[in-house]
Short mmCIF file of C-alpha atoms in Angstrom, two decimals:
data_model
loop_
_atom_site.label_atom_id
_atom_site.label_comp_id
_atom_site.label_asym_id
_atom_site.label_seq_id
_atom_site.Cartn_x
_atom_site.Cartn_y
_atom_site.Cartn_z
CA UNK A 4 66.62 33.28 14.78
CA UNK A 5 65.99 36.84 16.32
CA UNK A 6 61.96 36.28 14.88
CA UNK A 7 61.69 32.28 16.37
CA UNK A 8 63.00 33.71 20.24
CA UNK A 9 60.03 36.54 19.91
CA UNK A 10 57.41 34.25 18.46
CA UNK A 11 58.35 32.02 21.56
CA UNK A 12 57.83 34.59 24.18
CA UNK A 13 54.86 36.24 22.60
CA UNK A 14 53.67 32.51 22.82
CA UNK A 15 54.85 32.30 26.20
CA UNK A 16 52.91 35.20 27.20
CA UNK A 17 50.15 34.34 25.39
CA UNK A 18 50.06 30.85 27.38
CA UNK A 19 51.17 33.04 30.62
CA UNK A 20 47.80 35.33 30.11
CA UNK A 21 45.02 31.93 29.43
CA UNK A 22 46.62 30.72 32.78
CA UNK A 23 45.26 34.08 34.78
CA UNK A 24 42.44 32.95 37.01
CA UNK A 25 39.10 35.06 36.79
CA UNK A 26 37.55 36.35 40.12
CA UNK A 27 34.13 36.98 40.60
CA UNK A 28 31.88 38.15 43.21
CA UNK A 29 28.82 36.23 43.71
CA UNK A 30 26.29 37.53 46.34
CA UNK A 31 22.77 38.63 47.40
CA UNK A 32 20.71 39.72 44.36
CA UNK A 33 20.18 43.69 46.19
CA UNK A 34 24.17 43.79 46.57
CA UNK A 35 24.95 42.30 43.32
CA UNK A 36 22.96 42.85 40.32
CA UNK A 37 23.05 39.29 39.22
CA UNK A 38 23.04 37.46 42.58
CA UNK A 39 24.58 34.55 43.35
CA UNK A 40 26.04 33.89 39.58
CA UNK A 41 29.94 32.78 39.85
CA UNK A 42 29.93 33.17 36.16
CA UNK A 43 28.66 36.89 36.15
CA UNK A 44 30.15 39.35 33.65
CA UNK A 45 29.16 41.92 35.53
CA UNK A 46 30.65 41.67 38.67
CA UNK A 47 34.50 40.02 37.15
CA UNK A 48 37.11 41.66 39.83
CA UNK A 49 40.25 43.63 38.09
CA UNK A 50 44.03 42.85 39.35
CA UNK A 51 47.59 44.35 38.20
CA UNK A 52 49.35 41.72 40.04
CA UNK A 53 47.11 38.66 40.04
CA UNK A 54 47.27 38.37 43.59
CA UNK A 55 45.03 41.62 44.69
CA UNK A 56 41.62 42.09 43.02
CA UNK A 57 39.11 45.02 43.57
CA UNK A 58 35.29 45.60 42.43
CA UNK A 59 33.51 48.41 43.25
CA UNK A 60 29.71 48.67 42.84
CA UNK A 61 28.25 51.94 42.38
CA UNK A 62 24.89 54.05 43.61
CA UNK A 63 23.70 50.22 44.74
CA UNK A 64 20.35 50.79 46.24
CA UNK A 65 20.27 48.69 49.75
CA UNK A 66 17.77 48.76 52.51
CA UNK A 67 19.14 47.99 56.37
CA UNK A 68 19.67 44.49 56.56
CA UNK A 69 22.76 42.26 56.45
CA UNK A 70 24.32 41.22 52.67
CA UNK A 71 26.00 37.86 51.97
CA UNK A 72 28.94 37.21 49.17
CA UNK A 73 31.96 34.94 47.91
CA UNK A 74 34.68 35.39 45.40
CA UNK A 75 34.40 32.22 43.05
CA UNK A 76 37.26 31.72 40.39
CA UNK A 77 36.91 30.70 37.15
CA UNK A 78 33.45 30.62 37.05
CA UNK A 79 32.44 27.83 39.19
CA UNK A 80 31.72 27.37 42.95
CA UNK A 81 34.42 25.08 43.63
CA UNK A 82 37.47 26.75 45.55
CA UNK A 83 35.74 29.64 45.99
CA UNK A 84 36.77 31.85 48.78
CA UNK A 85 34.70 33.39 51.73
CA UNK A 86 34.87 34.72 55.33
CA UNK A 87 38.68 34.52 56.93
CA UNK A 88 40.04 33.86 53.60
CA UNK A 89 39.05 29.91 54.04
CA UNK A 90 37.46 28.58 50.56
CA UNK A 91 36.38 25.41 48.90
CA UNK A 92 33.38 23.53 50.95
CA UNK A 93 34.00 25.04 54.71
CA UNK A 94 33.69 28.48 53.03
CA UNK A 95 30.99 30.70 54.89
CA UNK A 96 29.68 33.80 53.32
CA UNK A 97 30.95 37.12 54.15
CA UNK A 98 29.09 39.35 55.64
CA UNK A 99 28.77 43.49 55.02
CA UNK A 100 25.98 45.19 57.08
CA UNK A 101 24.03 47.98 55.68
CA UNK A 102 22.95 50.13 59.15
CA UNK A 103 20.16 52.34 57.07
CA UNK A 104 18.50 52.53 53.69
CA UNK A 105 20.43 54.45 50.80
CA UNK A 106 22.42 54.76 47.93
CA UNK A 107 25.72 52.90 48.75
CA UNK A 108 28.82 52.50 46.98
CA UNK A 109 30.83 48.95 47.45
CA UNK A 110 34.02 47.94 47.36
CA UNK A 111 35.06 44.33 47.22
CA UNK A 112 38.78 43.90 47.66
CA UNK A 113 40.05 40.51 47.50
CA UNK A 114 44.05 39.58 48.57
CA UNK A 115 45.33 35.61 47.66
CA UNK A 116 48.68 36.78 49.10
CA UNK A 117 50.06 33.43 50.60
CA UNK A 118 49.13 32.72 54.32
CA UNK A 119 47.19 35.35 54.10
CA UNK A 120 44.16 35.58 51.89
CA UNK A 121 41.76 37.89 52.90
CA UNK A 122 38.12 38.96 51.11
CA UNK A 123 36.02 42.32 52.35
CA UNK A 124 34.01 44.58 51.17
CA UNK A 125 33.64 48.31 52.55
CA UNK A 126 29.89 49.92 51.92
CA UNK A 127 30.29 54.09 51.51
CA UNK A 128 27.07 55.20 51.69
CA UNK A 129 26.87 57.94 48.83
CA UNK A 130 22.39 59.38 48.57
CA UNK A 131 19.35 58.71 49.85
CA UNK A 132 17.64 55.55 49.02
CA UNK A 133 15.94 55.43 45.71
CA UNK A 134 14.12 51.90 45.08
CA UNK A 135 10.83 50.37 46.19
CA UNK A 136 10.05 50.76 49.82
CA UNK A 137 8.00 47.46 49.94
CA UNK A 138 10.16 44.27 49.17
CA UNK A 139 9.56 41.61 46.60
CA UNK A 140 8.78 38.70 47.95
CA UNK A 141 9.18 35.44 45.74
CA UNK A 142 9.00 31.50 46.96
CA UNK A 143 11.50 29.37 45.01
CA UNK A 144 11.73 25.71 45.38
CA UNK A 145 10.44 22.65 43.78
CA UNK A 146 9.25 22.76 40.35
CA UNK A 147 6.34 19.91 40.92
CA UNK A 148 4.95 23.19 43.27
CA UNK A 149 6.56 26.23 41.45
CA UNK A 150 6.31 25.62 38.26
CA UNK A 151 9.89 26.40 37.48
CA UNK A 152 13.20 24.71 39.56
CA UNK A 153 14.32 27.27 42.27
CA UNK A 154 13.76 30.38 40.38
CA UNK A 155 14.19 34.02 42.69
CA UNK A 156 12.52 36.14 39.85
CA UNK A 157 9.49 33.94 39.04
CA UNK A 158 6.38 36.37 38.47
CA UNK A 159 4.14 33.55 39.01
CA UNK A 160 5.92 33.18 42.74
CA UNK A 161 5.68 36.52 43.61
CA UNK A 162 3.51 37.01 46.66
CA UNK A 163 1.13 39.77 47.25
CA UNK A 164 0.75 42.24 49.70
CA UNK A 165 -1.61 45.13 50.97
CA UNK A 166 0.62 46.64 53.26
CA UNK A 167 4.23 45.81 52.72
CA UNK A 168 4.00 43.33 56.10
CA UNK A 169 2.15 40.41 55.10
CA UNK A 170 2.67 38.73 51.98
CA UNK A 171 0.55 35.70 50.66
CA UNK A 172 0.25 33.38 47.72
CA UNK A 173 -1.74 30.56 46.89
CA UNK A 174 -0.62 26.97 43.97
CA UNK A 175 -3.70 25.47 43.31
CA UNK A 176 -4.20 21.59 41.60
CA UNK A 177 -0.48 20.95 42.83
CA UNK A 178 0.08 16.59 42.70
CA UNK A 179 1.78 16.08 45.71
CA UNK A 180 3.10 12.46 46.42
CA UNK A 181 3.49 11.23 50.24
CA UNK A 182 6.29 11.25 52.69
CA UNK A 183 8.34 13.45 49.89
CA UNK A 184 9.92 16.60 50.88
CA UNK A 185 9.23 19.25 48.70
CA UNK A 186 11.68 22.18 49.32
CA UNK A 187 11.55 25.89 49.13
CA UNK A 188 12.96 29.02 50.52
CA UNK A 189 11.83 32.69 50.77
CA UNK A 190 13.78 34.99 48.51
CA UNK A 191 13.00 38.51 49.96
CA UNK A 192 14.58 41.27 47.61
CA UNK A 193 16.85 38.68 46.40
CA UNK A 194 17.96 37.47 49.25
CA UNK A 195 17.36 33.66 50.10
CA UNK A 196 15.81 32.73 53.43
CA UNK A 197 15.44 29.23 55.14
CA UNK A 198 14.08 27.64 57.57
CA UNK A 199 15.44 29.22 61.33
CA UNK A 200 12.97 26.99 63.23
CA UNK A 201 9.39 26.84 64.61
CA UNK A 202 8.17 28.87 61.80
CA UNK A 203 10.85 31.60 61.62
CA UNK A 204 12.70 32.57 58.62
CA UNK A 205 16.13 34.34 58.27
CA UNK A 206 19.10 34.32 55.58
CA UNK A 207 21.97 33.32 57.34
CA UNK A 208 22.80 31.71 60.94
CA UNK A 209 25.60 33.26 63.38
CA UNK A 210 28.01 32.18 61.39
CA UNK A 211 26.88 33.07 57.95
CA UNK A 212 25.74 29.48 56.77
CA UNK A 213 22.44 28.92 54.92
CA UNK A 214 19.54 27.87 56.86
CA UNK A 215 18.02 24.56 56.00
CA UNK A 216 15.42 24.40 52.86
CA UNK A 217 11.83 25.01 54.21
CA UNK A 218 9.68 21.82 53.49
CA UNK A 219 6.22 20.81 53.06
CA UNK A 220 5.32 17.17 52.91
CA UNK A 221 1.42 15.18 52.91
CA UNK A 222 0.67 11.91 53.65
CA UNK A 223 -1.36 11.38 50.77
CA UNK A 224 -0.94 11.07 47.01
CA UNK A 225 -3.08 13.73 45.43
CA UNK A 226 -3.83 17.09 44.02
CA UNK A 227 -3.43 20.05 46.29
CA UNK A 228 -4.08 23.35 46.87
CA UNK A 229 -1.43 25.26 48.54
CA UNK A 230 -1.70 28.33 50.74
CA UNK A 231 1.24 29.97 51.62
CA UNK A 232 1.71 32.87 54.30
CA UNK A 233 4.61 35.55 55.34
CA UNK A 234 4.99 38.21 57.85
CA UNK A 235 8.25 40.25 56.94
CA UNK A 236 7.98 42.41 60.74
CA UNK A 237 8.17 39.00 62.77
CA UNK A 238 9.92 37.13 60.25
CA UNK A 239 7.48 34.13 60.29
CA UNK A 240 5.85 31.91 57.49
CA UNK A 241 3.02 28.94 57.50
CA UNK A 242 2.00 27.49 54.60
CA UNK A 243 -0.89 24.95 54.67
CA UNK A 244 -1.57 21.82 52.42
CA UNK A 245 -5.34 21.14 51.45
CA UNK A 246 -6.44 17.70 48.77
CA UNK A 247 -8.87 18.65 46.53
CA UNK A 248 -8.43 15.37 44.51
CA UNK A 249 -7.18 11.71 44.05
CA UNK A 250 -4.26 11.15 41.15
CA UNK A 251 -1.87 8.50 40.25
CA UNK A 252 1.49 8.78 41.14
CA UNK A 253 3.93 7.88 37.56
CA UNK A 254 7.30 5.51 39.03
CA UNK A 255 10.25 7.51 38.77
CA UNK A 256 13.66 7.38 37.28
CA UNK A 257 16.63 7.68 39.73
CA UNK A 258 19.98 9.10 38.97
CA UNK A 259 22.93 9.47 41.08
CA UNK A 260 24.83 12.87 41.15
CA UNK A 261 28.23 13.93 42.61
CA UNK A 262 31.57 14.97 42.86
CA UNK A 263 33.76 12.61 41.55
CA UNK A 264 34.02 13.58 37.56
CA UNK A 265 35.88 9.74 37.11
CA UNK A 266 33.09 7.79 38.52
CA UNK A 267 30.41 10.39 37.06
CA UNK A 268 31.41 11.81 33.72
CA UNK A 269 30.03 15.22 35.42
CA UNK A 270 29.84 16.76 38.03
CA UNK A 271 26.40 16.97 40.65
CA UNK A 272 24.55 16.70 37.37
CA UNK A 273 21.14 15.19 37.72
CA UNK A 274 20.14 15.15 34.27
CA UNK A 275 23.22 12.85 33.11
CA UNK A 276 21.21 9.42 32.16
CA UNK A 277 24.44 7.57 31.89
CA UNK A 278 24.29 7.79 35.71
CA UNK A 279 20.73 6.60 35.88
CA UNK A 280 19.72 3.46 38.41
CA UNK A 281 18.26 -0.06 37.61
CA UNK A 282 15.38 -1.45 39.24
CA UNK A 283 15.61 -4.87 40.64
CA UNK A 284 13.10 -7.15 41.23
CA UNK A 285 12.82 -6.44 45.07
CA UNK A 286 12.25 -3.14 44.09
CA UNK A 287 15.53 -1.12 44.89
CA UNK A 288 17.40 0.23 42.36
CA UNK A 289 21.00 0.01 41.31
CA UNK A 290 23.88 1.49 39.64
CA UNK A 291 27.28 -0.16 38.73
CA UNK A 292 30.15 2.01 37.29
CA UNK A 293 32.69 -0.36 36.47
CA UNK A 294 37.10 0.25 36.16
CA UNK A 295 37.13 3.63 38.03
CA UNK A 296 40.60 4.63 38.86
CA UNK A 297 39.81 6.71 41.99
CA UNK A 298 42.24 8.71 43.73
CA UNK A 299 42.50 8.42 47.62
CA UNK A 300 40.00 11.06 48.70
CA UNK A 301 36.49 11.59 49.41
CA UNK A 302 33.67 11.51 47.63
CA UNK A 303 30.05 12.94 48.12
CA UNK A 304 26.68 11.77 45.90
CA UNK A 305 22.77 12.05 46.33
CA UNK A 306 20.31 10.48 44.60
CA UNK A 307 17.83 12.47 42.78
CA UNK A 308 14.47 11.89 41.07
CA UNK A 309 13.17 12.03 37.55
CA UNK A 310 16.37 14.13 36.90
CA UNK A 311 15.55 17.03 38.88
CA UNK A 312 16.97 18.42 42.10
CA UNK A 313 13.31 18.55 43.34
CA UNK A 314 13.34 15.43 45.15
CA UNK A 315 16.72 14.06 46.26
CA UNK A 316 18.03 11.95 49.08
CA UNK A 317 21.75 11.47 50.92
CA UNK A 318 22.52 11.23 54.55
CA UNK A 319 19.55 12.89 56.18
CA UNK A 320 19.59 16.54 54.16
CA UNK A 321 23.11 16.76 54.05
CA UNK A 322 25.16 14.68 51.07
CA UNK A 323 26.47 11.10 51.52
CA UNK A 324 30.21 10.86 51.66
CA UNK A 325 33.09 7.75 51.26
CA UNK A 326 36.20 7.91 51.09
CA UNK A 327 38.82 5.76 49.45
CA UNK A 328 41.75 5.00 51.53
CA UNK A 329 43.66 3.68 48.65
CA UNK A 330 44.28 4.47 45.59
CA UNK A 331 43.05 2.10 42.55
CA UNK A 332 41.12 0.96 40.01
CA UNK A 333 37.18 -0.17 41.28
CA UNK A 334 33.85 -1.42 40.70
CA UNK A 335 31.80 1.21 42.38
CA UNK A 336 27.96 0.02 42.97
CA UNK A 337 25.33 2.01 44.17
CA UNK A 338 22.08 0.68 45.89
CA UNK A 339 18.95 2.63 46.41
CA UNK A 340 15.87 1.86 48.17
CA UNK A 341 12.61 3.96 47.45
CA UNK A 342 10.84 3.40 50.46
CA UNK A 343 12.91 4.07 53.34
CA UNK A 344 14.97 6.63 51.47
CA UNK A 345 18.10 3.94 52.18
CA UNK A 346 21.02 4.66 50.06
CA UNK A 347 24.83 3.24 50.17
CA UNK A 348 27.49 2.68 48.03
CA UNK A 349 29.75 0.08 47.84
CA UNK A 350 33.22 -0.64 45.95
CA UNK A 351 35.56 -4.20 45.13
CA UNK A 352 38.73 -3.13 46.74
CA UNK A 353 42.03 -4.16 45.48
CA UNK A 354 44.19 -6.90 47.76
CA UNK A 355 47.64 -7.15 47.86
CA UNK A 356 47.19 -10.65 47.22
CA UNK A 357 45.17 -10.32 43.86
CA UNK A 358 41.98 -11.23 45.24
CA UNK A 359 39.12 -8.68 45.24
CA UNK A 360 36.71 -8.25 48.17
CA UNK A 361 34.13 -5.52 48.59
CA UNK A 362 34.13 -3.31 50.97
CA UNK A 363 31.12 -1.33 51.92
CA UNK A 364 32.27 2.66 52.32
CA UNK A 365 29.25 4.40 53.87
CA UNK A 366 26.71 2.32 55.29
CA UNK A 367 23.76 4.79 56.68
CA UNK A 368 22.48 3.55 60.25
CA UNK A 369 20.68 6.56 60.86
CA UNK A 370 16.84 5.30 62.19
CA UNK A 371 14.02 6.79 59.60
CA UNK A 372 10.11 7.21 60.28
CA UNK A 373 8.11 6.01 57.57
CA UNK A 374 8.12 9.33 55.95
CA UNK A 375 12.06 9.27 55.58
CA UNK A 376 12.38 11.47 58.45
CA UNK A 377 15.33 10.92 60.44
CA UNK A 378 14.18 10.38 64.26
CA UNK A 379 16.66 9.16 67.64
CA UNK A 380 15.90 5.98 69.33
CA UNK A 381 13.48 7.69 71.86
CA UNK A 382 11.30 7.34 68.75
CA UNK A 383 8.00 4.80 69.35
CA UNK A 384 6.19 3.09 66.00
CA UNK A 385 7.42 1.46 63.12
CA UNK A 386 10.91 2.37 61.80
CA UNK A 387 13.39 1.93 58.97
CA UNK A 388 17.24 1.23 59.55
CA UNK A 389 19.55 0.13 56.56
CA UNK A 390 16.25 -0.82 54.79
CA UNK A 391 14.65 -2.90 57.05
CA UNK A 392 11.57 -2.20 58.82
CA UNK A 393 11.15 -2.68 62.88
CA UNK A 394 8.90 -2.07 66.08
CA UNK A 395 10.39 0.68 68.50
CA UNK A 396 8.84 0.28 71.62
#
């Protein structure tokens, strides 16, 4: 008897230990080693009490500039935790500013007391700095322009310099299709910059969110040569689009990604071709996933092309949302129209009365140019709202 009660608590603690969440910091590449990985092996947190967790980073070389980071648990991104302790999607990066070049040592403490969950990270500087004085500046984005999907070490990305100020690289026979927004960003020393406006670049806004992808777009179908430019001391970029030949744009498959694991399989996976679309004969495309039992909650999907997140659409650049006000088992039907970028879902809701009706969740009335820009009604020209083109005058 004595030997079954300790078999059952070495089991017990055996089951207590898998249960243990794993806390990892995920950051810029300079501050972290492996950047923005929530799986990292290198940067796992320790903890004696599973409710306080420390890192510490040593003799990290770091230039003046402000560093970005998040604890994620369990290897993933979802519920991880950022500035003022809030986590999941509202989660900004924290912030830890470096005031001069040199040999730092970090420490990341991270406390999931109750009501008060708290993440920092205090930067001792420890030498002089010992790296290269001239950053690395790579262009990650869309692999129809890149070569390789939004990759921050590329060598073929990396843009030259002659004096450590202005940075340039060029893509040459690059087949661009019109009105799509290609997407990149700037990764400077590992750190990601967007688009700040009017040409500017920077990493994070005033409240540590990512700027917006940068994009280039051509109203043409063709083969390209693309010139892109950076100046690091005013923090600007311009990158210029020139055809250098006709080509023949191949129709693409379309595949709807998200969050919901019961409607999807997986999770914001574009390569999943159970979630692919059908084309109809008017030329939209479709998706029915039949008998979901949905939980009362929101949702948020994209569409993306040829399995890729190169090219995807939702509500403008941000994801398309619904949300399911009652529990139940539905027919969920996505609808997809190439051309003005329209997308919607819609769902058969249950009645008390038996009878099923369908209910359309998100209906996008945002007004689009012909390039799937999103414009306000001062706009003048042809438009596209829910699909259908009109005249603003």
């Amino acid at each position: 008897m004595k030997k079954i009660f300790t078999l059952l608590v070495m089991l017990a603690a055996a089951l207590g230990m898998q249960a243990q969440d794993t806390w990892t910091i995920a950051g810029d590449a300079a501050l972290m080693g492996d950047g923005w990985n929530p799986a990292s092996e290198t940067n796992v947190m320790t903890t004696t009490d599973n409710i306080h967790y420390t890192l510490v980073k040593e003799n990290v070389m770091l230039k003046k500039n402000t560093y970005y980071f998040k604890a994620c648990v369990n290897g993933g991104w979802p519920n991880a935790i950022g500035k003022d302790g809030v986590s999941g999607d509202d989660a900004q990066n924290v912030p830890i500013e470096i005031a001069e070049n040199g040999a730092y040592k970090i420490t990341f403490s991270l406390d999931l007391t109750e009501g008060k969950v708290a993440l920092n990270a205090v930067a001792e500087k420890t030498g002089e700095y010992d790296g290269p004085t001239e950053s690395t500046v790579v262009l990650a984005g869309a692999t129809a322009i890149f070569g390789e999907s939004w990759k921050a070490d590329a060598e073929a990305n990396t843009m030259i310099t002659k004096d450590g100020i202005h940075y340039t690289l060029q893509k040459t026979d690059v087949i661009l299709e019109a009105y799509v927004n290609y997407e990149f960003k700037i990764v400077v020393d590992g750190q990601w910059n967007g688009n700040a406006g009017e040409g500017k670049f920077a990493s994070k806004d005033e409240e540590g969110k990512d700027y917006p992808n940068i994009m280039i777009a051509v109203e043409e179908n063709g083969k390209y040569t693309i010139s892109f430019s950076v100046d690091l001391e005013n923090r600007e970029f311009t990158v210029e689009a020139t055809k250098t030949g006709d080509v023949i744009i191949a129709e693409k498959t379309w595949t709807i990604a998200g969050s919901s694991e019961p409607i999807f399989g997986t999770t914001w996976d574009p390569t999943n071709t159970k979630n692919d679309m059908v084309k109809l004969e008017d030329g939209s495309f479709e998706l029915i996933k039949p008998n979901i039992e949905l939980d009362a909650t929101e949702f948020q999907f994209k569409v993306c092309a040829n399995h890729s997140w190169d090219e995807s659409y939702g509500d403008g650049g941000e994801n398309m949302s619904f949300t399911v006000e009652l529990a139940g088992t539905y027919d969920v039907i996505f609808t997809f129209i190439p051309d003005s970028k329209f997308l919607t879902v819609e769902l058969t809701e249950p009645d008390p009365a038996g009878i099923s009706t369908v209910k359309t969740i998100k209906a996008n009335n945002a007004i689009y140019n012909m390039q799937g820009q999103r414009i306000n009604k001062a706009f003048r020209g042809i438009a596209i709202q829910n699909g259908r083109k009109m005249l603003m005058k």
